Amino acid sequence: MPDQLLDQLRTGVLDIAVLYAPKLLPGFKVELLVEEQLVLVRTRNEEPAGAKDYVYVDWGPLFAAQHHASSTTFGEPGLLVGLGPLGLSYILRAGGMCYFRRGAAAPHIEAGQLGVVEGAPEFTYPAYAVYPEASETRTDIQEALRGLKQVVK
């Protein structure tokens, strides 16, 4: 968790932070909100894709370790990006493939712009709410957590 965010939670500037890979720190509660899947998607109606068509999206260190351990098929990617929506936007315009959150890719899959690469590994990408333990019993925090869980369903 970035130090600035941690300081904002400690000082009460923020009540809750939503993070994908929080560190477990004393004095903070970490609560699972949703487990998304990262799936390999590609633009439709193309020849079989190779390394030059693969856009590597940096989904963090856990994804990097899992990806490295199970995805040697593509070799070095043709492009590296640090923001998921940028990778998706790129392949929608230029063609290719990348890992993306299934929920965010779903409208493009339904529209026929993208397809899930069958047989490609999928990776879990959980999102967590992080908040100070001292605020655990606050009614507004519990209501906010319920609201977050409903939104991400």
PDB file of C-alpha atoms in Angstrom:
ATOM      1  CA  MET A   1       0.000   0.000   0.000  1.00  0.00           C
ATOM      2  CA  PRO A   2       1.489   3.368  -0.903  1.00  0.00           C
ATOM      3  CA  ASP A   3       2.716   5.266   2.150  1.00  0.00           C
ATOM      4  CA  GLN A   4       0.646   8.339   1.299  1.00  0.00           C
ATOM      5  CA  LEU A   5      -2.550   6.282   1.204  1.00  0.00           C
ATOM      6  CA  LEU A   6      -1.661   4.603   4.500  1.00  0.00           C
ATOM      7  CA  ASP A   7      -1.056   8.009   6.116  1.00  0.00           C
ATOM      8  CA  GLN A   8      -4.433   9.231   4.838  1.00  0.00           C
ATOM      9  CA  LEU A   9      -6.164   6.210   6.372  1.00  0.00           C
ATOM     10  CA  ARG A  10      -4.276   6.669   9.665  1.00  0.00           C
ATOM     11  CA  THR A  11      -5.103  10.371   9.940  1.00  0.00           C
ATOM     12  CA  GLY A  12      -8.739   9.999   8.937  1.00  0.00           C
ATOM     13  CA  VAL A  13      -8.448  11.856   5.624  1.00  0.00           C
ATOM     14  CA  LEU A  14      -9.719   8.633   4.042  1.00  0.00           C
ATOM     15  CA  ASP A  15     -12.114   6.220   5.722  1.00  0.00           C
ATOM     16  CA  ILE A  16     -11.724   3.336   3.247  1.00  0.00           C
ATOM     17  CA  ALA A  17      -9.339   2.560   0.413  1.00  0.00           C
ATOM     18  CA  VAL A  18     -10.063   0.034  -2.346  1.00  0.00           C
ATOM     19  CA  LEU A  19      -6.901  -1.796  -3.390  1.00  0.00           C
ATOM     20  CA  TYR A  20      -5.984  -4.789  -5.496  1.00  0.00           C
ATOM     21  CA  ALA A  21      -2.929  -5.962  -3.588  1.00  0.00           C
ATOM     22  CA  PRO A  22      -2.857  -4.484  -0.103  1.00  0.00           C
ATOM     23  CA  LYS A  23      -0.187  -5.297   2.419  1.00  0.00           C
ATOM     24  CA  LEU A  24      -1.416  -6.718   5.692  1.00  0.00           C
ATOM     25  CA  LEU A  25      -0.502  -4.134   8.302  1.00  0.00           C
ATOM     26  CA  PRO A  26      -1.246  -3.989  12.023  1.00  0.00           C
ATOM     27  CA  GLY A  27      -4.164  -1.736  12.902  1.00  0.00           C
ATOM     28  CA  PHE A  28      -5.977  -2.176   9.577  1.00  0.00           C
ATOM     29  CA  LYS A  29      -8.763  -4.450   8.403  1.00  0.00           C
ATOM     30  CA  VAL A  30      -8.551  -5.914   4.908  1.00  0.00           C
ATOM     31  CA  GLU A  31     -11.864  -7.179   3.555  1.00  0.00           C
ATOM     32  CA  LEU A  32     -12.429  -8.920   0.233  1.00  0.00           C
ATOM     33  CA  LEU A  33     -14.867  -7.036  -2.009  1.00  0.00           C
ATOM     34  CA  VAL A  34     -14.718  -9.026  -5.253  1.00  0.00           C
ATOM     35  CA  GLU A  35     -12.600 -11.613  -7.024  1.00  0.00           C
ATOM     36  CA  GLU A  36     -12.342 -10.726 -10.667  1.00  0.00           C
ATOM     37  CA  GLN A  37     -10.762 -12.906 -13.327  1.00  0.00           C
ATOM     38  CA  LEU A  38      -8.101 -11.697 -15.714  1.00  0.00           C
ATOM     39  CA  VAL A  39      -8.686 -13.391 -19.059  1.00  0.00           C
ATOM     40  CA  LEU A  40      -6.702 -13.278 -22.259  1.00  0.00           C
ATOM     41  CA  VAL A  41      -8.758 -11.493 -24.892  1.00  0.00           C
ATOM     42  CA  ARG A  42      -7.968 -10.792 -28.519  1.00  0.00           C
ATOM     43  CA  THR A  43      -9.502  -8.928 -31.369  1.00  0.00           C
ATOM     44  CA  ARG A  44     -11.704 -11.042 -33.610  1.00  0.00           C
ATOM     45  CA  ASN A  45     -11.116 -12.328 -37.132  1.00  0.00           C
ATOM     46  CA  GLU A  46      -7.338 -12.267 -37.105  1.00  0.00           C
ATOM     47  CA  GLU A  47      -4.646 -14.729 -37.974  1.00  0.00           C
ATOM     48  CA  PRO A  48      -3.149 -16.580 -34.998  1.00  0.00           C
ATOM     49  CA  ALA A  49      -1.461 -13.979 -32.801  1.00  0.00           C
ATOM     50  CA  GLY A  50       2.191 -14.039 -31.902  1.00  0.00           C
ATOM     51  CA  ALA A  51       4.506 -12.187 -29.521  1.00  0.00           C
ATOM     52  CA  LYS A  52       4.369  -8.944 -31.508  1.00  0.00           C
ATOM     53  CA  ASP A  53       0.556  -8.907 -31.106  1.00  0.00           C
ATOM     54  CA  TYR A  54       0.660  -9.493 -27.340  1.00  0.00           C
ATOM     55  CA  VAL A  55       0.233  -6.424 -25.131  1.00  0.00           C
ATOM     56  CA  TYR A  56       1.447  -7.057 -21.582  1.00  0.00           C
ATOM     57  CA  VAL A  57      -0.632  -5.127 -19.057  1.00  0.00           C
ATOM     58  CA  ASP A  58       1.076  -4.716 -15.687  1.00  0.00           C
ATOM     59  CA  TRP A  59      -1.546  -5.967 -13.249  1.00  0.00           C
ATOM     60  CA  GLY A  60       0.961  -5.985 -10.373  1.00  0.00           C
ATOM     61  CA  PRO A  61       3.553  -8.316  -8.882  1.00  0.00           C
ATOM     62  CA  LEU A  62       1.214 -11.236  -8.163  1.00  0.00           C
ATOM     63  CA  PHE A  63      -0.004 -11.293 -11.761  1.00  0.00           C
ATOM     64  CA  ALA A  64       3.577 -10.953 -13.024  1.00  0.00           C
ATOM     65  CA  ALA A  65       4.687 -14.003 -11.028  1.00  0.00           C
ATOM     66  CA  GLN A  66       1.705 -16.105 -12.082  1.00  0.00           C
ATOM     67  CA  HIS A  67       1.966 -14.962 -15.689  1.00  0.00           C
ATOM     68  CA  HIS A  68       5.672 -15.717 -15.865  1.00  0.00           C
ATOM     69  CA  ALA A  69       5.117 -19.174 -14.389  1.00  0.00           C
ATOM     70  CA  SER A  70       2.346 -20.153 -16.789  1.00  0.00           C
ATOM     71  CA  SER A  71       2.575 -18.066 -19.958  1.00  0.00           C
ATOM     72  CA  THR A  72       5.663 -18.793 -21.967  1.00  0.00           C
ATOM     73  CA  THR A  73       3.663 -19.167 -25.166  1.00  0.00           C
ATOM     74  CA  PHE A  74       4.021 -15.619 -26.434  1.00  0.00           C
ATOM     75  CA  GLY A  75       7.639 -14.813 -25.639  1.00  0.00           C
ATOM     76  CA  GLU A  76       8.462 -11.147 -25.199  1.00  0.00           C
ATOM     77  CA  PRO A  77       5.366  -8.964 -25.634  1.00  0.00           C
ATOM     78  CA  GLY A  78       5.190  -6.450 -28.458  1.00  0.00           C
ATOM     79  CA  LEU A  79       4.074  -3.703 -26.054  1.00  0.00           C
ATOM     80  CA  LEU A  80       4.070  -3.168 -22.284  1.00  0.00           C
ATOM     81  CA  VAL A  81       1.528  -0.883 -20.609  1.00  0.00           C
ATOM     82  CA  GLY A  82       0.939  -0.026 -16.987  1.00  0.00           C
ATOM     83  CA  LEU A  83      -2.784   0.682 -17.167  1.00  0.00           C
ATOM     84  CA  GLY A  84      -5.428  -1.876 -18.107  1.00  0.00           C
ATOM     85  CA  PRO A  85      -7.788   0.457 -19.985  1.00  0.00           C
ATOM     86  CA  LEU A  86      -4.842   1.672 -22.085  1.00  0.00           C
ATOM     87  CA  GLY A  87      -4.064  -1.901 -23.164  1.00  0.00           C
ATOM     88  CA  LEU A  88      -7.695  -2.558 -23.990  1.00  0.00           C
ATOM     89  CA  SER A  89      -8.024   0.671 -25.951  1.00  0.00           C
ATOM     90  CA  TYR A  90      -4.849  -0.153 -27.861  1.00  0.00           C
ATOM     91  CA  ILE A  91      -5.920  -3.630 -28.980  1.00  0.00           C
ATOM     92  CA  LEU A  92      -9.392  -2.392 -29.915  1.00  0.00           C
ATOM     93  CA  ARG A  93      -7.761   0.111 -32.281  1.00  0.00           C
ATOM     94  CA  ALA A  94      -4.628  -1.691 -33.444  1.00  0.00           C
ATOM     95  CA  GLY A  95      -5.536  -5.362 -32.924  1.00  0.00           C
ATOM     96  CA  GLY A  96      -3.808  -7.900 -30.758  1.00  0.00           C
ATOM     97  CA  MET A  97      -4.401  -9.501 -27.406  1.00  0.00           C
ATOM     98  CA  CYS A  98      -3.928  -8.794 -23.712  1.00  0.00           C
ATOM     99  CA  TYR A  99      -5.100  -9.882 -20.285  1.00  0.00           C
ATOM    100  CA  PHE A 100      -8.017  -7.876 -19.017  1.00  0.00           C
ATOM    101  CA  ARG A 101     -10.665  -8.061 -16.303  1.00  0.00           C
ATOM    102  CA  ARG A 102     -13.493 -10.253 -17.549  1.00  0.00           C
ATOM    103  CA  GLY A 103     -16.200  -7.843 -16.382  1.00  0.00           C
ATOM    104  CA  ALA A 104     -14.655  -4.873 -18.154  1.00  0.00           C
ATOM    105  CA  ALA A 105     -14.062  -6.860 -21.348  1.00  0.00           C
ATOM    106  CA  ALA A 106     -17.585  -8.355 -21.356  1.00  0.00           C
ATOM    107  CA  PRO A 107     -19.280  -5.544 -23.322  1.00  0.00           C
ATOM    108  CA  HIS A 108     -16.612  -5.823 -26.044  1.00  0.00           C
ATOM    109  CA  ILE A 109     -16.975  -9.615 -26.113  1.00  0.00           C
ATOM    110  CA  GLU A 110     -20.767  -9.330 -26.393  1.00  0.00           C
ATOM    111  CA  ALA A 111     -20.364  -6.761 -29.196  1.00  0.00           C
ATOM    112  CA  GLY A 112     -18.109  -9.163 -31.105  1.00  0.00           C
ATOM    113  CA  GLN A 113     -15.055  -6.897 -30.912  1.00  0.00           C
ATOM    114  CA  LEU A 114     -13.105  -9.289 -28.676  1.00  0.00           C
ATOM    115  CA  GLY A 115     -12.993 -12.968 -27.943  1.00  0.00           C
ATOM    116  CA  VAL A 116     -11.555 -14.906 -25.027  1.00  0.00           C
ATOM    117  CA  VAL A 117      -8.535 -16.986 -26.051  1.00  0.00           C
ATOM    118  CA  GLU A 118      -9.557 -20.547 -25.291  1.00  0.00           C
ATOM    119  CA  GLY A 119      -7.104 -22.597 -23.267  1.00  0.00           C
ATOM    120  CA  ALA A 120      -5.180 -19.545 -22.028  1.00  0.00           C
ATOM    121  CA  PRO A 121      -4.564 -19.415 -18.280  1.00  0.00           C
ATOM    122  CA  GLU A 122      -6.881 -17.193 -16.247  1.00  0.00           C
ATOM    123  CA  PHE A 123      -5.766 -15.324 -13.148  1.00  0.00           C
ATOM    124  CA  THR A 124      -7.666 -14.233 -10.060  1.00  0.00           C
ATOM    125  CA  TYR A 125      -7.556 -10.487  -9.419  1.00  0.00           C
ATOM    126  CA  PRO A 126      -9.178  -9.702  -6.049  1.00  0.00           C
ATOM    127  CA  ALA A 127     -10.109  -6.208  -4.840  1.00  0.00           C
ATOM    128  CA  TYR A 128     -10.102  -5.382  -1.133  1.00  0.00           C
ATOM    129  CA  ALA A 129     -11.443  -2.661   1.145  1.00  0.00           C
ATOM    130  CA  VAL A 130      -8.842  -1.454   3.636  1.00  0.00           C
ATOM    131  CA  TYR A 131      -9.798   0.605   6.679  1.00  0.00           C
ATOM    132  CA  PRO A 132      -8.543   1.234  10.221  1.00  0.00           C
ATOM    133  CA  GLU A 133      -9.590  -1.418  12.766  1.00  0.00           C
ATOM    134  CA  ALA A 134     -10.667   1.388  15.103  1.00  0.00           C
ATOM    135  CA  SER A 135     -13.443   2.356  12.679  1.00  0.00           C
ATOM    136  CA  GLU A 136     -14.736  -1.191  12.199  1.00  0.00           C
ATOM    137  CA  THR A 137     -17.826  -0.637  14.367  1.00  0.00           C
ATOM    138  CA  ARG A 138     -18.797   2.689  12.785  1.00  0.00           C
ATOM    139  CA  THR A 139     -22.217   2.480  11.134  1.00  0.00           C
ATOM    140  CA  ASP A 140     -21.165   4.625   8.165  1.00  0.00           C
ATOM    141  CA  ILE A 141     -18.183   2.378   7.459  1.00  0.00           C
ATOM    142  CA  GLN A 142     -20.374  -0.738   7.532  1.00  0.00           C
ATOM    143  CA  GLU A 143     -22.899   0.938   5.217  1.00  0.00           C
ATOM    144  CA  ALA A 144     -20.113   1.978   2.851  1.00  0.00           C
ATOM    145  CA  LEU A 145     -18.756  -1.592   2.788  1.00  0.00           C
ATOM    146  CA  ARG A 146     -22.229  -2.983   2.012  1.00  0.00           C
ATOM    147  CA  GLY A 147     -22.605  -0.416  -0.775  1.00  0.00           C
ATOM    148  CA  LEU A 148     -19.192  -1.270  -2.239  1.00  0.00           C
ATOM    149  CA  LYS A 149     -20.013  -4.968  -2.244  1.00  0.00           C
ATOM    150  CA  GLN A 150     -23.304  -4.323  -4.046  1.00  0.00           C
ATOM    151  CA  VAL A 151     -21.644  -2.133  -6.668  1.00  0.00           C
ATOM    152  CA  VAL A 152     -18.957  -4.678  -7.541  1.00  0.00           C
ATOM    153  CA  LYS A 153     -21.327  -7.666  -7.862  1.00  0.00           C
TER     154      LYS A 153
END
